[in-house]
């Protein structure tokens, strides 16, 4: 049964090939069935594999498919590796992926490029599955780049608008910066340890490298570079908000549930390496913390429904990084899973809202939509509660696990915990700001909004609602994977601390209610305070990071490219050519065409020669 | 025997193609196609040959015995790979010229086949005099292809191409003669044979000078900064069949020369020179990627990206370990296919809308989805997407180079970022965005037909094959590369000298 | 031996003749006169050969003179032919006008 995991990526690959080779000539019906069906089949296989894996009690299982290449001791295989971690990942990818595919058959129904959409989507799932199933870092890298490519293609899916193309390129290039760091990390790992097979590499690292020495720190840093690129963490987080230019299901699948969490997966997968480099691990925690706070601030100032969710994604992945950094490996992965549920729900709900409002995305042109859009309202209520870690929703359990683990870090634990809790407070504010503005108050436009009908849109939403509410009770089989890392004794923290953790997000919701739900407090008044407008602008622009990078990297590059479009080196050869031409012109001038000039010069030359001969 | 047949067939086929035009103007292209198909079959038959002394096939006949010059040809796995690439791209070039070249078609196919004859000669000749002979043979027909069938600025481009290659070839000739002279001084008789010249010993500075002569010859062809300036002009002005042969095959002769001659003949000098060569490679990769981004002429842009990609080859060759060399070979093959395909696409676009200026294009995806998808495929292949051949080549080259020189490898790796910048820019400018045919006659913008599609499909299949199962290529070149590496085990290994 | 004329006198005469011819070639604009001046120069050379031959009592000088004579005759024939052609085409024999070979 377990050997069937090769079928997992095969179905999406087949779907991709069929849709690609049909060149868009397939009718929407069959295209949708193929596109969503392939993922459905994958999910069925994943479920079967999960059952038999859990029953077998194995720690891991490798399915070799073929040897990719074998050069001078470098022999990465196309081998699939299944353990608790990849099991969780494949279930999330195929499960949530399947729901989003089904939803897309409704959401994209009117799009002329329907089958191209599913073509890319299937390719994405294929690459994502390879990413989490690859038993070596090169295969992981293949999936890693593959999902990046699909992300690019899908962000720029509506290619008519140059802005979408810009967003797509930005996403690809910024993540590529991280990928390059990761590639260098692979070179270093291979040079030092002689293998890229993840398990062998980790064992070798444990055996050969001392805790806290330089090499594990450098490699962990380089891998972290890849992770922050893909997972939109500081300092490479700028691409994700722009990536919202793509169709909304893409935002749900790629930029919330699966691809952006690949960085979390990578670090969890190579956690041994990070344990060997405690400083880098701590850095991971701080990266996560700072990112989650910064993104939290920005999310509070956005007006675009999808951008709010995008910043919230950045912020939630920040929690996952915080979890990784404090050694709560399974907590981070757990949060990855629950986040996939509720963020997919929120995005798909946002998609339903956007579709109902004729592609309106500005929340301040919505308002009072809870009657007209009851399903959307329910999505945002449940998704929002899970996102703010309302007790006993899925987000509560996972966030709790991370924050408690943060508190236990020696030295800086309290700070990390405090930051995380404050972030949760912000989460409450921005989530319910969105919620109250869209669904309460007075209608500020689109009074005729009608809920989109269709089972293929509603059903995934309801399933995701259930998962968001109760997903926290799903047991994740991660103990074997992280056994030597995480301690298993019950965490004991004081009731006061626990109370704070529960209360702060609720407090955030309350503040949101005061400002946007009831109108007791007014955001306009707050904005009229001195300096608040500038601060708003600063946060709204994502802490000016885009402008900073434009100034530091993009503009100098463009400038250099512009001034040197003609290739300065060519000037050297042009100069050579000009010189020889000048010499040529000089000699040509002696050729006057007057016979007497030739005779005279001949005679003069002769005389000179004789004179030289005589004198010497 | 089969090797002489390979070359003779091309020469004779060229003449036939030329004269057959008088009978029927459509005949030359069929003759060219048939000749190249036979070539390909003959080369494929070599795959099953059992190697003898490391050579799959060899031929030796005295030519000018007084100077130790002989007609010595031999093929091993490495050169066979390049031969297959040559024949395959030759067919692709014929396909691309099929309906594009109507004027003086006979002479065109004559030149095409003779150029390829020169290339086949280069990949098989083991006598350095013979090698130089073919080096020149390849050059002159190519000059005519650019100068006669080129675009608006063709004479300038053709002359530039000719002067660059000729001057660098001359420098190489001097080096060859000096090398043979040293052989005479040391052993008392002249020889231009590769195996004999491998044994020549020279003092340190002399070895460096002679090596530099070879290096300049090959680096100009490769090309590497700062000898690359002929390439953008030649590429942008040549007809697309010419560009395909130039980018796909001719550049590879430079890389082949580095692997076969420039390093093995001068192990010590090459070791000493390696850091400089790798620096040039890193500069090529980054600098030309940056210049490529600034181009508006699509063929110029692809030309600069070629220089950038060939930088990985130089990097791999001078890292001189098996990983890096295999990476260089894979890059040669994969870049051969991907750049040929991109030039063919650019040519197809120019044939349709009579412009190469990207700023006049945009939004073609809606009009020509097939062409767009094909272009997307080759662009992402060029930017090094795993699963396709270019990635295997560049990754192995960098992986191997990292063991030789970490700093330069890291710098070169940034080329991966730049590659994505310009590749995606091309897609954006041409295929994405809003469609507008103000600048050209939009009615002529037709999608790829089945004949064109067949060629692209073959190249795509090749790249996927290289990407997912590169072992079939690696196995073929491995014995050659291992032998080359072993032969230098006594001499200072190149990598060992580096920091 | 007739009353010996010193070699120097003969050579000086040849030199004077050569210079006169050269000056003619340089200053004349009419190509016919240029040709005539050229003849003078050739004859000056011939004279120098004769003088040298008689000084060393060798026949070589006279042989060279015969060679020069035939050469001069051939040159005049070809030259005049060319001049006639030139006159027909350009309607002039002024060499300053005929400077087609300017670089």
Coordinates of C-alpha atoms in Angstrom, one line a residue, chain A residues 23 25 66-74 78 113 116 120 138 141-150 152-153 156-157 159-166 168-170 172-174 176-181 183-184 186-192 196 557-574, chain B residues 156 160 164 225-230 232-233 287-291 293-295 300 304 322-323 326 363-367 370 376 380 383-387 391-392 394-396 398-399 402-403 406 409-411 413-421 423-425 427-428 431-435 453 466-471 474-475:
Chain A
X23 CA -4.1 23.2 -25.8
X25 CA -9.5 23.0 -26.7
X66 CA 14.8 5.9 -10.4
X67 CA 18.3 7.2 -10.0
X68 CA 18.2 10.8 -11.2
X69 CA 21.9 11.0 -11.9
X70 CA 25.1 9.6 -10.6
X71 CA 28.3 11.6 -11.1
X72 CA 31.4 11.2 -9.0
X73 CA 29.6 10.2 -5.8
X74 CA 26.8 12.6 -6.3
X78 CA 14.0 10.4 -7.6
X113 CA -8.7 30.4 -19.9
X116 CA -5.0 26.8 -18.6
X120 CA -1.1 25.3 -13.9
X138 CA 17.9 18.3 -4.9
X141 CA 14.7 21.9 -4.8
X142 CA 13.0 20.7 -8.0
X143 CA 9.7 20.9 -6.3
X144 CA 10.7 24.2 -4.7
X145 CA 11.5 25.8 -8.0
X146 CA 8.5 24.2 -9.6
X147 CA 6.0 25.7 -7.1
X148 CA 7.8 29.0 -7.6
X149 CA 7.2 28.7 -11.3
X150 CA 3.5 27.9 -10.9
X152 CA 4.6 33.0 -11.1
X153 CA 2.3 31.6 -13.8
X156 CA 0.2 36.5 -13.7
X157 CA -2.7 34.4 -14.9
X159 CA -1.7 38.6 -18.2
X160 CA -3.6 41.5 -19.9
X161 CA -2.8 43.8 -17.0
X162 CA 0.9 44.6 -16.7
X163 CA 0.6 45.0 -13.0
X164 CA -0.2 41.3 -12.6
X165 CA 2.9 40.5 -14.7
X166 CA 4.9 42.8 -12.4
X168 CA 4.3 37.7 -10.8
X169 CA 7.8 38.6 -11.7
X170 CA 8.4 40.2 -8.3
X172 CA 9.5 34.9 -8.7
X173 CA 12.6 37.0 -8.5
X174 CA 12.4 37.8 -4.8
X176 CA 14.7 33.3 -6.4
X177 CA 17.0 35.4 -4.2
X178 CA 16.2 33.1 -1.4
X179 CA 16.5 30.0 -3.6
X180 CA 20.0 31.0 -4.7
X181 CA 21.0 31.2 -1.0
X183 CA 21.3 26.4 -3.7
X184 CA 24.6 27.7 -2.3
X186 CA 23.3 22.7 -1.1
X187 CA 26.7 23.2 -2.6
X188 CA 28.2 23.6 0.9
X189 CA 26.4 20.6 2.3
X190 CA 27.5 18.4 -0.5
X191 CA 31.0 19.7 -0.3
X192 CA 31.2 19.0 3.4
X196 CA 22.2 15.5 -0.4
X557 CA 20.2 47.6 -11.5
X558 CA 17.9 49.4 -13.9
X559 CA 20.2 52.3 -14.0
X560 CA 23.2 50.2 -14.8
X561 CA 21.3 48.3 -17.4
X562 CA 20.1 51.5 -19.0
X563 CA 23.5 53.2 -19.2
X564 CA 25.2 50.1 -20.4
X565 CA 22.6 48.9 -22.9
X566 CA 25.2 49.3 -25.6
X567 CA 27.8 47.2 -23.8
X568 CA 30.8 49.3 -22.8
X569 CA 33.3 46.6 -23.8
X570 CA 32.2 47.1 -27.4
X571 CA 33.6 50.6 -27.2
X572 CA 37.1 49.1 -26.9
X573 CA 36.7 47.2 -30.1
X574 CA 35.0 50.2 -31.8
Chain B
X156 CA 28.9 45.0 -40.3
X160 CA 32.9 41.7 -37.1
X164 CA 37.1 38.3 -34.3
X225 CA 33.9 38.4 -21.7
X226 CA 35.9 40.4 -23.0
X227 CA 35.9 38.6 -26.4
X228 CA 32.2 38.3 -26.8
X229 CA 31.3 41.4 -28.8
X230 CA 31.0 39.7 -32.1
X232 CA 25.3 39.9 -30.3
X233 CA 25.8 41.5 -33.7
X287 CA 27.7 41.1 -16.8
X288 CA 26.0 39.7 -19.8
X289 CA 22.9 38.8 -17.9
X290 CA 22.7 42.5 -17.0
X291 CA 23.4 43.7 -20.5
X293 CA 18.2 42.7 -19.7
X294 CA 18.7 46.1 -21.2
X295 CA 18.2 45.0 -24.8
X300 CA 20.4 40.5 -29.2
X304 CA 23.8 38.0 -24.5
X322 CA 34.2 15.4 -12.7
X323 CA 31.1 17.1 -11.4
X326 CA 29.9 16.9 -16.5
X363 CA 0.0 40.4 -25.4
X364 CA 0.7 37.7 -27.9
X365 CA -0.5 35.0 -25.6
X366 CA -4.1 35.6 -26.7
X367 CA -3.2 35.5 -30.4
X370 CA 1.0 27.7 -28.9
X376 CA 7.5 30.0 -22.0
X380 CA 12.1 28.7 -18.1
X383 CA 16.5 30.3 -16.4
X384 CA 17.4 27.0 -15.0
X385 CA 14.2 25.3 -13.9
X386 CA 14.9 22.0 -12.3
X387 CA 13.5 19.1 -14.3
X391 CA 19.4 23.1 -14.5
X392 CA 21.3 19.8 -14.4
X394 CA 24.3 24.6 -14.3
X395 CA 23.8 22.9 -11.0
X396 CA 26.5 20.3 -11.6
X398 CA 28.3 25.1 -9.8
X399 CA 28.4 22.1 -7.4
X402 CA 32.2 25.1 -5.4
X403 CA 34.8 22.5 -4.5
X406 CA 33.9 28.9 -3.4
X409 CA 31.0 30.0 -7.4
X410 CA 28.9 32.0 -5.0
X411 CA 29.2 35.0 -7.2
X413 CA 25.3 31.6 -8.5
X414 CA 23.8 35.0 -8.5
X415 CA 23.5 34.6 -12.2
X416 CA 20.5 32.4 -11.4
X417 CA 18.7 35.4 -10.1
X418 CA 19.6 37.6 -13.1
X419 CA 18.5 34.8 -15.5
X420 CA 15.1 34.8 -14.0
X421 CA 14.9 38.6 -14.3
X423 CA 13.8 35.5 -19.0
X424 CA 10.6 36.7 -17.3
X425 CA 11.0 40.1 -18.8
X427 CA 7.8 36.7 -21.5
X428 CA 6.3 39.9 -20.1
X431 CA 3.5 37.5 -24.6
X432 CA 1.9 39.1 -21.6
X433 CA 0.4 42.6 -21.4
X434 CA -2.1 44.1 -23.8
X435 CA -2.2 43.2 -27.4
X453 CA 5.7 22.4 -33.7
X466 CA 18.2 15.7 -20.0
X467 CA 16.4 17.1 -17.0
X468 CA 14.8 13.9 -15.6
X469 CA 17.2 11.3 -16.7
X470 CA 20.5 12.9 -17.5
X471 CA 22.3 9.7 -16.8
X474 CA 26.4 11.6 -18.4
X475 CA 27.3 7.9 -19.0

